[in-house]
């Protein structure tokens, strides 16, 4: 039985977020990924396993090597979820801008 992990729990870890950033440009082997961290390779492999279980990365066998690549569709799922908050933040920033403009105008009228 495959363990279903929460993608938001997965990206809450800074090491896993750093791995995702590394994979934005091209696929990498676990060894190549591990070279970018001061952690033991088994620790990095566990992080990769979690990202793979969440379907944030996919493994592609090329000869004897396994290359991990970012799954853009899952990242879009995260972005879609965040979009609702982005709209709230933008609305609040617009309200703040309007308030500051009003206060500045009142100050200039005096």
Coordinates of C-alpha atoms in Angstrom, one line a residue:
X1 CA 0.0 0.0 0.0
X2 CA 1.4 3.4 -1.0
X3 CA 1.5 6.0 1.7
X4 CA -0.3 9.1 0.8
X5 CA 1.5 12.2 2.1
X6 CA 0.2 15.8 2.2
X7 CA 2.0 18.0 -0.3
X8 CA 1.8 21.0 2.0
X9 CA 3.5 19.0 4.8
X10 CA 6.1 18.0 2.3
X11 CA 6.9 21.6 1.2
X12 CA 7.0 22.8 4.8
X13 CA 10.5 21.4 5.1
X14 CA 13.2 23.8 3.9
X15 CA 15.4 20.9 2.6
X16 CA 12.6 19.6 0.5
X17 CA 11.9 23.1 -0.8
X18 CA 15.6 23.5 -1.7
X19 CA 15.4 20.1 -3.6
X20 CA 12.5 21.4 -5.6
X21 CA 14.4 24.6 -6.5
X22 CA 17.3 22.5 -7.6
X23 CA 15.1 20.5 -9.9
X24 CA 13.5 23.5 -11.6
X25 CA 16.2 23.6 -14.3
X26 CA 16.8 19.9 -15.0
X27 CA 16.6 16.4 -13.7
X28 CA 19.2 15.2 -11.2
X29 CA 20.3 12.0 -9.6
X30 CA 19.9 11.5 -5.9
X31 CA 23.7 11.7 -5.6
X32 CA 23.9 15.0 -7.5
X33 CA 21.1 16.4 -5.3
X34 CA 22.8 15.2 -2.1
X35 CA 26.1 17.0 -3.2
X36 CA 24.2 20.3 -2.6
X37 CA 23.6 19.6 1.1
X38 CA 25.6 19.0 4.3
X39 CA 23.3 16.1 5.2
X40 CA 24.0 12.4 4.8
X41 CA 22.9 11.0 1.5
X42 CA 20.3 8.6 3.1
X43 CA 18.7 11.7 4.7
X44 CA 18.5 13.4 1.3
X45 CA 17.1 10.2 -0.2
X46 CA 14.4 10.2 2.4
X47 CA 13.4 13.7 1.4
X48 CA 13.4 12.7 -2.2
X49 CA 11.2 9.7 -1.3
X50 CA 8.7 12.0 0.4
X51 CA 8.6 14.4 -2.6
X52 CA 8.1 11.4 -4.9
X53 CA 5.3 10.0 -2.7
X54 CA 3.5 13.4 -2.9
X55 CA 4.0 13.3 -6.6
X56 CA 6.0 16.6 -6.6
X57 CA 8.8 14.8 -8.3
X58 CA 9.0 11.9 -10.7
X59 CA 11.7 9.3 -11.1
X60 CA 13.0 8.5 -14.6
X61 CA 15.3 5.5 -15.0
X62 CA 18.1 6.2 -17.6
X63 CA 20.4 3.2 -17.8
X64 CA 21.6 2.5 -14.2
X65 CA 20.8 6.0 -13.0
X66 CA 17.5 7.4 -11.7
X67 CA 16.9 11.0 -12.5
X68 CA 14.4 13.0 -10.5
X69 CA 12.4 15.7 -12.2
X70 CA 9.9 18.3 -11.0
X71 CA 6.3 17.6 -11.7
X72 CA 5.0 21.0 -12.9
X73 CA 1.3 19.9 -12.7
X74 CA 1.6 19.3 -8.9
X75 CA 3.3 22.7 -8.4
X76 CA 0.4 24.3 -10.3
X77 CA -1.9 22.6 -7.9
X78 CA -0.1 24.4 -5.0
X79 CA -0.2 27.6 -6.9
X80 CA -3.9 27.3 -7.5
X81 CA -4.5 26.8 -3.8
X82 CA -2.3 29.8 -2.9
X83 CA -4.1 32.0 -5.5
X84 CA -7.1 32.5 -3.2
X85 CA -4.8 34.0 -0.6
X86 CA -2.9 36.1 -3.1
X87 CA -6.2 37.7 -4.1
X88 CA -7.0 38.5 -0.4
X89 CA -3.5 39.9 0.1
X90 CA -3.7 42.1 -3.0
X91 CA -7.1 43.4 -1.9
X92 CA -5.7 44.3 1.5
X93 CA -2.7 46.0 0.0
X94 CA -4.9 48.0 -2.3
X95 CA -7.0 49.1 0.8
X96 CA -3.8 50.1 2.5
X97 CA -2.6 52.0 -0.5
X98 CA -5.9 53.9 -0.6
X99 CA -5.7 54.7 3.1
X100 CA -2.2 56.0 2.8
X101 CA -3.1 58.1 -0.2
X102 CA -6.1 59.6 1.7
X103 CA -3.9 60.3 4.7
X104 CA -1.2 61.9 2.5
X105 CA -3.8 64.1 0.8
X106 CA -5.3 65.2 4.1
X107 CA -1.8 66.1 5.3
X108 CA -1.0 68.1 2.2
X109 CA -4.3 70.0 2.5
X110 CA -3.3 71.4 5.9

